[in-house]
PDB file of C-alpha atoms in Angstrom:
ATOM      1  CA  LEU R 242     112.153 172.626  37.858  1.00 75.00           C
ATOM      2  CA  VAL R 243     109.667 171.601  40.554  1.00 83.00           C
ATOM      3  CA  MET R 244     112.286 169.532  42.370  1.00 79.00           C
ATOM      4  CA  CYS R 245     114.871 172.315  42.105  1.00 77.00           C
ATOM      5  CA  THR R 246     112.450 174.925  43.456  1.00 81.00           C
ATOM      6  CA  PHE R 247     111.384 172.598  46.267  1.00 80.00           C
ATOM      7  CA  ALA R 248     115.028 171.944  47.190  1.00 72.00           C
ATOM      8  CA  LYS R 249     115.931 175.637  46.882  1.00 73.00           C
ATOM      9  CA  HIS R 250     113.384 176.528  49.569  1.00 76.00           C
ATOM     10  CA  ARG R 251     114.329 173.517  51.704  1.00 69.00           C
ATOM     11  CA  ALA R 252     110.879 171.912  51.656  1.00 76.00           C
ATOM     12  CA  ARG R 253     109.179 175.102  52.872  1.00 80.00           C
ATOM     13  CA  TYR R 254     107.232 175.718  49.639  1.00 84.00           C
ATOM     14  CA  GLY R 255     104.102 173.784  48.709  1.00 85.00           C
ATOM     15  CA  SER R 256     102.353 173.579  45.340  1.00 86.00           C
ATOM     16  CA  VAL R 257     100.832 177.083  45.519  1.00 85.00           C
ATOM     17  CA  ARG R 258     104.111 178.917  46.163  1.00 86.00           C
ATOM     18  CA  ILE R 259     106.067 176.753  43.710  1.00 87.00           C
ATOM     19  CA  THR R 260     103.446 177.452  41.022  1.00 86.00           C
ATOM     20  CA  ASP R 261     103.675 181.192  41.679  1.00 82.00           C
ATOM     21  CA  GLU R 262     107.476 181.186  41.507  1.00 84.00           C
ATOM     22  CA  LEU R 263     107.555 179.198  38.260  1.00 83.00           C
ATOM     23  CA  ASN R 264     104.916 181.435  36.672  1.00 78.00           C
ATOM     24  CA  GLN R 265     106.942 184.511  37.616  1.00 77.00           C
ATOM     25  CA  ALA R 266     109.981 182.873  36.028  1.00 76.00           C
ATOM     26  CA  GLY R 267     108.056 182.451  32.781  1.00 74.00           C
ATOM     27  CA  TYR R 268     106.986 178.813  33.058  1.00 78.00           C
ATOM     28  CA  ALA R 269     103.216 178.581  32.594  1.00 75.00           C
ATOM     29  CA  CYS R 270     101.706 176.026  34.981  1.00 77.00           C
ATOM     30  CA  CYS R 271      98.762 175.558  37.324  1.00 80.00           C
ATOM     31  CA  VAL R 272      98.545 174.520  40.968  1.00 82.00           C
ATOM     32  CA  ASN R 273      96.903 171.154  40.263  1.00 79.00           C
ATOM     33  CA  TYR R 274      99.652 170.225  37.813  1.00 83.00           C
ATOM     34  CA  ILE R 275     102.408 171.111  40.289  1.00 86.00           C
ATOM     35  CA  ALA R 276     100.564 169.274  43.078  1.00 86.00           C
ATOM     36  CA  ASP R 277     100.400 166.138  40.914  1.00 83.00           C
ATOM     37  CA  ILE R 278     104.145 166.279  40.266  1.00 84.00           C
ATOM     38  CA  MET R 279     104.874 166.692  43.972  1.00 84.00           C
ATOM     39  CA  LYS R 280     102.633 163.743  44.784  1.00 80.00           C
ATOM     40  CA  GLU R 281     104.346 161.536  42.194  1.00 76.00           C
ATOM     41  CA  LYS R 282     107.786 162.544  43.484  1.00 77.00           C
ATOM     42  CA  GLY R 283     106.726 161.884  47.079  1.00 72.00           C
ATOM     43  CA  ILE R 284     107.513 165.384  48.341  1.00 78.00           C
ATOM     44  CA  LYS R 285     105.443 167.626  50.626  1.00 78.00           C
ATOM     45  CA  ALA R 286     106.067 171.044  52.181  1.00 79.00           C
ATOM     46  CA  ARG R 287     107.108 170.787  55.814  1.00 69.00           C
ATOM     47  CA  ASN R 288     104.530 173.407  56.767  1.00 61.00           C
ATOM     48  CA  GLY R 289     101.797 171.616  54.827  1.00 49.00           C
ATOM     49  CA  ILE R 290      98.857 169.822  56.425  1.00 50.00           C
ATOM     50  CA  GLY R 291      99.842 166.389  57.581  1.00 50.00           C
ATOM     51  CA  PHE R 292     103.594 166.933  57.336  1.00 47.00           C
ATOM     52  CA  LYS R 293     105.548 164.697  59.687  1.00 49.00           C
ATOM     53  CA  TYR R 294     109.269 164.448  60.252  1.00 44.00           C
ATOM     54  CA  THR R 295     109.260 160.695  59.704  1.00 42.00           C
ATOM     55  CA  LYS R 296     110.103 158.532  56.732  1.00 44.00           C
ATOM     56  CA  ASP R 297     107.182 157.601  54.546  1.00 41.00           C
ATOM     57  CA  VAL R 298     107.582 153.840  54.280  1.00 39.00           C
ATOM     58  CA  ALA R 299     105.588 153.615  51.059  1.00 41.00           C
ATOM     59  CA  ALA R 300     107.651 156.359  49.420  1.00 44.00           C
ATOM     60  CA  MET R 301     110.894 154.637  50.377  1.00 51.00           C
ATOM     61  CA  THR R 302     109.999 151.293  48.760  1.00 70.00           C
ATOM     62  CA  ASN R 303     112.587 150.176  46.181  1.00 81.00           C
ATOM     63  CA  VAL R 304     114.812 153.209  46.734  1.00 89.00           C
ATOM     64  CA  ALA R 305     118.364 152.487  45.583  1.00 93.00           C
ATOM     65  CA  ASP R 306     121.560 153.966  47.016  1.00 94.00           C
ATOM     66  CA  ASN R 307     123.119 156.943  45.271  1.00 95.00           C
ATOM     67  CA  LEU R 308     125.973 155.105  43.554  1.00 96.00           C
ATOM     68  CA  LEU R 309     126.661 157.962  41.141  1.00 96.00           C
ATOM     69  CA  ARG R 310     127.376 160.558  43.863  1.00 93.00           C
ATOM     70  CA  ARG R 311     127.559 163.363  41.306  1.00 93.00           C
ATOM     71  CA  ASP R 312     130.522 161.739  39.545  1.00 95.00           C
ATOM     72  CA  PHE R 313     129.374 162.531  36.023  1.00 96.00           C
ATOM     73  CA  GLU R 314     132.498 161.244  34.272  1.00 95.00           C
ATOM     74  CA  ALA R 315     132.892 157.762  32.777  1.00 96.00           C
ATOM     75  CA  GLU R 316     136.084 156.346  31.292  1.00 95.00           C
ATOM     76  CA  SER R 317     134.293 154.270  28.668  1.00 96.00           C
ATOM     77  CA  PRO R 318     130.820 153.861  27.144  1.00 97.00           C
ATOM     78  CA  ASN R 319     128.101 151.969  29.014  1.00 98.00           C
ATOM     79  CA  GLN R 320     129.556 152.418  32.495  1.00 98.00           C
ATOM     80  CA  LYS R 321     127.089 155.037  33.735  1.00 98.00           C
ATOM     81  CA  TRP R 322     123.712 155.998  32.345  1.00 98.00           C
ATOM     82  CA  VAL R 323     121.356 158.653  33.698  1.00 98.00           C
ATOM     83  CA  THR R 324     117.626 158.795  33.020  1.00 98.00           C
ATOM     84  CA  ASP R 325     114.668 161.051  33.776  1.00 95.00           C
ATOM     85  CA  ILE R 326     111.290 162.302  32.533  1.00 93.00           C
ATOM     86  CA  THR R 327     110.445 165.801  31.347  1.00 91.00           C
ATOM     87  CA  TYR R 328     107.139 167.479  30.480  1.00 88.00           C
ATOM     88  CA  ILE R 329     106.395 169.014  27.075  1.00 89.00           C
ATOM     89  CA  TRP R 330     103.363 171.248  26.467  1.00 86.00           C
ATOM     90  CA  VAL R 331     101.680 170.560  23.128  1.00 89.00           C
ATOM     91  CA  LYS R 332      98.378 172.163  22.109  1.00 85.00           C
ATOM     92  CA  SER R 333      96.564 172.265  25.477  1.00 79.00           C
ATOM     93  CA  ARG R 334      97.988 169.018  26.851  1.00 84.00           C
ATOM     94  CA  TRP R 335     101.168 167.610  28.353  1.00 86.00           C
ATOM     95  CA  LEU R 336     103.411 165.030  26.715  1.00 92.00           C
ATOM     96  CA  TYR R 337     106.042 163.107  28.637  1.00 92.00           C
ATOM     97  CA  LEU R 338     109.541 162.411  27.355  1.00 96.00           C
ATOM     98  CA  ALA R 339     111.783 159.830  29.027  1.00 97.00           C
ATOM     99  CA  THR R 340     115.445 159.707  28.045  1.00 98.00           C
ATOM    100  CA  VAL R 341     118.575 157.700  28.849  1.00 99.00           C
ATOM    101  CA  LEU R 342     121.972 159.406  28.520  1.00 99.00           C
ATOM    102  CA  ASP R 343     125.434 157.799  28.529  1.00 99.00           C
ATOM    103  CA  LEU R 344     127.718 159.917  30.726  1.00 98.00           C
ATOM    104  CA  HIS R 345     130.843 158.912  28.782  1.00 98.00           C
ATOM    105  CA  SER R 346     129.827 160.739  25.617  1.00 98.00           C
ATOM    106  CA  ARG R 347     126.641 162.550  26.725  1.00 98.00           C
ATOM    107  CA  ARG R 348     124.863 160.622  23.957  1.00 99.00           C
ATOM    108  CA  ILE R 349     121.118 159.980  24.250  1.00 99.00           C
ATOM    109  CA  VAL R 350     120.992 156.195  23.913  1.00 99.00           C
ATOM    110  CA  GLY R 351     117.277 155.688  24.544  1.00 99.00           C
ATOM    111  CA  TRP R 352     114.098 157.762  24.602  1.00 99.00           C
ATOM    112  CA  SER R 353     110.327 157.424  24.608  1.00 98.00           C
ATOM    113  CA  LEU R 354     107.459 159.912  24.194  1.00 98.00           C
ATOM    114  CA  ASP R 355     103.849 159.377  25.299  1.00 95.00           C
ATOM    115  CA  THR R 356     100.700 161.099  26.538  1.00 92.00           C
ATOM    116  CA  THR R 357     100.891 159.460  29.972  1.00 90.00           C
ATOM    117  CA  MET R 358     103.710 159.238  32.502  1.00 88.00           C
ATOM    118  CA  THR R 359     103.792 155.498  33.153  1.00 91.00           C
ATOM    119  CA  VAL R 360     106.232 152.729  33.990  1.00 93.00           C
ATOM    120  CA  GLN R 361     105.941 151.621  30.364  1.00 96.00           C
ATOM    121  CA  LEU R 362     107.205 155.035  29.221  1.00 96.00           C
ATOM    122  CA  ILE R 363     110.495 154.757  31.086  1.00 97.00           C
ATOM    123  CA  THR R 364     110.816 151.039  30.341  1.00 97.00           C
ATOM    124  CA  ASN R 365     110.523 151.748  26.608  1.00 98.00           C
ATOM    125  CA  ALA R 366     113.336 154.310  26.834  1.00 98.00           C
ATOM    126  CA  LEU R 367     115.523 151.833  28.702  1.00 98.00           C
ATOM    127  CA  LYS R 368     114.607 149.066  26.247  1.00 98.00           C
ATOM    128  CA  MET R 369     115.865 151.223  23.377  1.00 98.00           C
ATOM    129  CA  ALA R 370     119.098 151.882  25.267  1.00 98.00           C
ATOM    130  CA  PHE R 371     119.754 148.194  25.934  1.00 98.00           C
ATOM    131  CA  LYS R 372     118.950 147.278  22.324  1.00 98.00           C
ATOM    132  CA  SER R 373     121.144 149.958  20.766  1.00 97.00           C
ATOM    133  CA  ARG R 374     124.105 149.684  23.154  1.00 97.00           C
ATOM    134  CA  LYS R 375     124.119 146.065  24.356  1.00 96.00           C
ATOM    135  CA  PRO R 376     126.033 147.059  27.516  1.00 96.00           C
ATOM    136  CA  PRO R 377     127.928 144.606  29.713  1.00 94.00           C
ATOM    137  CA  LYS R 378     126.441 143.672  33.054  1.00 96.00           C
ATOM    138  CA  GLY R 379     127.000 146.260  35.748  1.00 97.00           C
ATOM    139  CA  VAL R 380     126.069 149.484  33.957  1.00 98.00           C
ATOM    140  CA  ILE R 381     124.886 151.979  36.591  1.00 98.00           C
ATOM    141  CA  ILE R 382     121.488 153.448  35.715  1.00 98.00           C
ATOM    142  CA  HIS R 383     120.808 156.576  37.763  1.00 97.00           C
ATOM    143  CA  SER R 384     117.403 158.236  38.207  1.00 95.00           C
ATOM    144  CA  ASP R 385     115.423 160.220  40.734  1.00 92.00           C
ATOM    145  CA  ARG R 386     113.072 158.567  43.241  1.00 88.00           C
ATOM    146  CA  GLY R 387     109.899 158.972  41.190  1.00 87.00           C
ATOM    147  CA  VAL R 388     107.282 156.263  41.603  1.00 86.00           C
ATOM    148  CA  GLN R 389     107.863 155.030  38.057  1.00 90.00           C
ATOM    149  CA  TYR R 390     111.542 154.360  38.738  1.00 93.00           C
ATOM    150  CA  ARG R 391     110.693 152.539  41.970  1.00 91.00           C
ATOM    151  CA  ALA R 392     108.172 150.261  40.248  1.00 91.00           C
ATOM    152  CA  HIS R 393     108.905 146.535  40.437  1.00 91.00           C
ATOM    153  CA  ASP R 394     108.326 146.018  36.686  1.00 93.00           C
ATOM    154  CA  TYR R 395     110.905 148.655  35.771  1.00 95.00           C
ATOM    155  CA  GLN R 396     113.486 147.494  38.287  1.00 94.00           C
ATOM    156  CA  ASP R 397     113.008 143.846  37.303  1.00 95.00           C
ATOM    157  CA  PHE R 398     113.510 144.745  33.634  1.00 97.00           C
ATOM    158  CA  MET R 399     116.648 146.718  34.459  1.00 97.00           C
ATOM    159  CA  ARG R 400     118.210 143.969  36.556  1.00 96.00           C
ATOM    160  CA  LYS R 401     117.281 141.280  34.016  1.00 97.00           C
ATOM    161  CA  HIS R 402     119.452 143.117  31.486  1.00 97.00           C
ATOM    162  CA  GLY R 403     122.335 143.629  33.904  1.00 97.00           C
ATOM    163  CA  GLY R 404     121.616 147.177  35.028  1.00 98.00           C
ATOM    164  CA  VAL R 405     122.456 148.391  38.531  1.00 97.00           C
ATOM    165  CA  PRO R 406     120.005 150.975  39.947  1.00 96.00           C
ATOM    166  CA  SER R 407     121.178 154.234  41.515  1.00 96.00           C
ATOM    167  CA  MET R 408     118.927 157.040  42.772  1.00 94.00           C
ATOM    168  CA  SER R 409     119.300 160.683  43.722  1.00 91.00           C
ATOM    169  CA  ARG R 410     118.853 161.794  47.280  1.00 86.00           C
ATOM    170  CA  LYS R 411     115.323 162.884  48.086  1.00 78.00           C
ATOM    171  CA  GLY R 412     114.498 166.324  46.704  1.00 71.00           C
ATOM    172  CA  ASN R 413     117.996 166.864  45.272  1.00 76.00           C
ATOM    173  CA  CYS R 414     117.769 167.561  41.536  1.00 77.00           C
ATOM    174  CA  TRP R 415     121.504 168.331  41.277  1.00 84.00           C
ATOM    175  CA  ASP R 416     122.267 164.626  41.749  1.00 89.00           C
ATOM    176  CA  ASN R 417     121.054 164.220  38.158  1.00 92.00           C
ATOM    177  CA  ALA R 418     122.364 167.524  36.824  1.00 93.00           C
ATOM    178  CA  VAL R 419     123.554 166.260  33.426  1.00 95.00           C
ATOM    179  CA  MET R 420     120.114 164.983  32.506  1.00 94.00           C
ATOM    180  CA  GLU R 421     118.521 168.224  33.714  1.00 91.00           C
ATOM    181  CA  SER R 422     120.994 170.168  31.575  1.00 93.00           C
ATOM    182  CA  PHE R 423     120.037 168.178  28.480  1.00 96.00           C
ATOM    183  CA  TYR R 424     116.350 168.913  29.045  1.00 93.00           C
ATOM    184  CA  SER R 425     117.115 172.601  29.422  1.00 90.00           C
ATOM    185  CA  ARG R 426     118.937 172.633  26.066  1.00 93.00           C
ATOM    186  CA  LEU R 427     116.203 170.594  24.376  1.00 95.00           C
ATOM    187  CA  LYS R 428     113.516 173.042  25.431  1.00 91.00           C
ATOM    188  CA  VAL R 429     115.465 176.188  24.562  1.00 92.00           C
ATOM    189  CA  GLU R 430     116.756 174.913  21.220  1.00 95.00           C
ATOM    190  CA  LEU R 431     113.638 173.025  20.093  1.00 95.00           C
ATOM    191  CA  ILE R 432     110.434 172.963  22.133  1.00 92.00           C
ATOM    192  CA  TYR R 433     110.065 176.696  22.858  1.00 90.00           C
ATOM    193  CA  ALA R 434     110.842 177.522  19.218  1.00 91.00           C
ATOM    194  CA  GLU R 435     108.162 175.230  17.763  1.00 92.00           C
ATOM    195  CA  ASP R 436     104.369 175.062  17.819  1.00 91.00           C
ATOM    196  CA  TYR R 437     103.587 171.368  17.638  1.00 93.00           C
ATOM    197  CA  GLN R 438      99.931 170.537  17.025  1.00 91.00           C
ATOM    198  CA  ASP R 439      99.944 166.921  18.181  1.00 92.00           C
ATOM    199  CA  ILE R 440     102.108 164.131  19.540  1.00 93.00           C
ATOM    200  CA  GLU R 441     103.235 162.928  16.105  1.00 95.00           C
ATOM    201  CA  GLU R 442     104.573 166.350  15.153  1.00 96.00           C
ATOM    202  CA  ALA R 443     106.368 166.514  18.496  1.00 96.00           C
ATOM    203  CA  ARG R 444     107.742 162.995  18.046  1.00 97.00           C
ATOM    204  CA  MET R 445     109.175 163.830  14.618  1.00 98.00           C
ATOM    205  CA  GLY R 446     110.747 167.026  15.930  1.00 98.00           C
ATOM    206  CA  ILE R 447     112.259 165.303  18.954  1.00 98.00           C
ATOM    207  CA  PHE R 448     113.553 162.442  16.780  1.00 98.00           C
ATOM    208  CA  GLU R 449     115.309 164.907  14.486  1.00 98.00           C
ATOM    209  CA  TYR R 450     116.752 166.859  17.406  1.00 98.00           C
ATOM    210  CA  ILE R 451     118.065 163.825  19.307  1.00 98.00           C
ATOM    211  CA  GLU R 452     119.069 161.382  16.583  1.00 98.00           C
ATOM    212  CA  ILE R 453     120.220 163.728  13.826  1.00 97.00           C
ATOM    213  CA  TYR R 454     121.259 166.956  15.514  1.00 98.00           C
ATOM    214  CA  TYR R 455     122.209 166.402  19.170  1.00 98.00           C
ATOM    215  CA  ASN R 456     123.865 162.968  18.968  1.00 98.00           C
ATOM    216  CA  ARG R 457     125.623 163.452  15.640  1.00 98.00           C
ATOM    217  CA  ASN R 458     126.228 167.161  15.113  1.00 98.00           C
ATOM    218  CA  ARG R 459     125.826 169.322  18.217  1.00 96.00           C
ATOM    219  CA  LYS R 460     129.229 170.202  19.678  1.00 96.00           C
ATOM    220  CA  HIS R 461     129.362 169.642  23.433  1.00 95.00           C
ATOM    221  CA  SER R 462     131.543 171.761  25.721  1.00 93.00           C
ATOM    222  CA  ALA R 463     132.153 168.870  28.144  1.00 93.00           C
ATOM    223  CA  LEU R 464     133.542 166.802  25.244  1.00 96.00           C
ATOM    224  CA  GLY R 465     136.009 169.382  23.961  1.00 95.00           C
ATOM    225  CA  TYR R 466     133.505 170.784  21.477  1.00 96.00           C
ATOM    226  CA  VAL R 467     132.831 167.650  19.464  1.00 97.00           C
ATOM    227  CA  SER R 468     129.517 165.837  19.128  1.00 98.00           C
ATOM    228  CA  PRO R 469     128.705 162.699  21.158  1.00 98.00           C
ATOM    229  CA  ALA R 470     129.076 160.548  18.028  1.00 98.00           C
ATOM    230  CA  GLU R 471     132.452 162.100  17.195  1.00 98.00           C
ATOM    231  CA  PHE R 472     133.636 161.638  20.775  1.00 98.00           C
ATOM    232  CA  GLU R 473     132.775 157.942  20.710  1.00 96.00           C
ATOM    233  CA  SER R 474     134.550 157.431  17.384  1.00 94.00           C
ATOM    234  CA  VAL R 475     137.890 158.735  18.653  1.00 86.00           C
TER     235      VAL R 475
END
């Protein structure tokens, strides 16, 4: 949501205005939280203090080309994966959920939940995906340009297992629209309807939603109204 709002206003909005817009839209958040997200994503309002129309060399380190180019179709499993992190509010604190989705069937093939947004969080999600799918070398793994996805440890792990990195253009959330759509459904159908008291309650709920409901039973419009598991079995 932060990236979409930032892109919508073409880098004119800083943390204060983005916070106000999200609060008006019904998403409770504070300025410091939004500022932290913007810092992690490497984005800054063009009218903000210190803004320069030059590339930030540090922010561009380990940035991969956009190989996906919004082509969200895949002829077979394990050709194209997309991954991202979303924030989940649980009893006065944030939890962070990283997921990996196979574009062929829209199946969630890896996920990880933690109290901190670290490189280990996204690596654990990718580790689950590699273990469960055992893809051939060359699977495209698309993400945004967040600092976690640019980390050497994550990229080394990905390449070691045959993954090929792809990244969205800066500030363009639509380059990873399928993953964003999944998070939207997850929050509407699960998170907003529950009142989790701690991370373990949230983990159990998310496990049931992803592994039992979404992957195996939820009919998906992009798949001709069958579930990801049914689509892969055809």
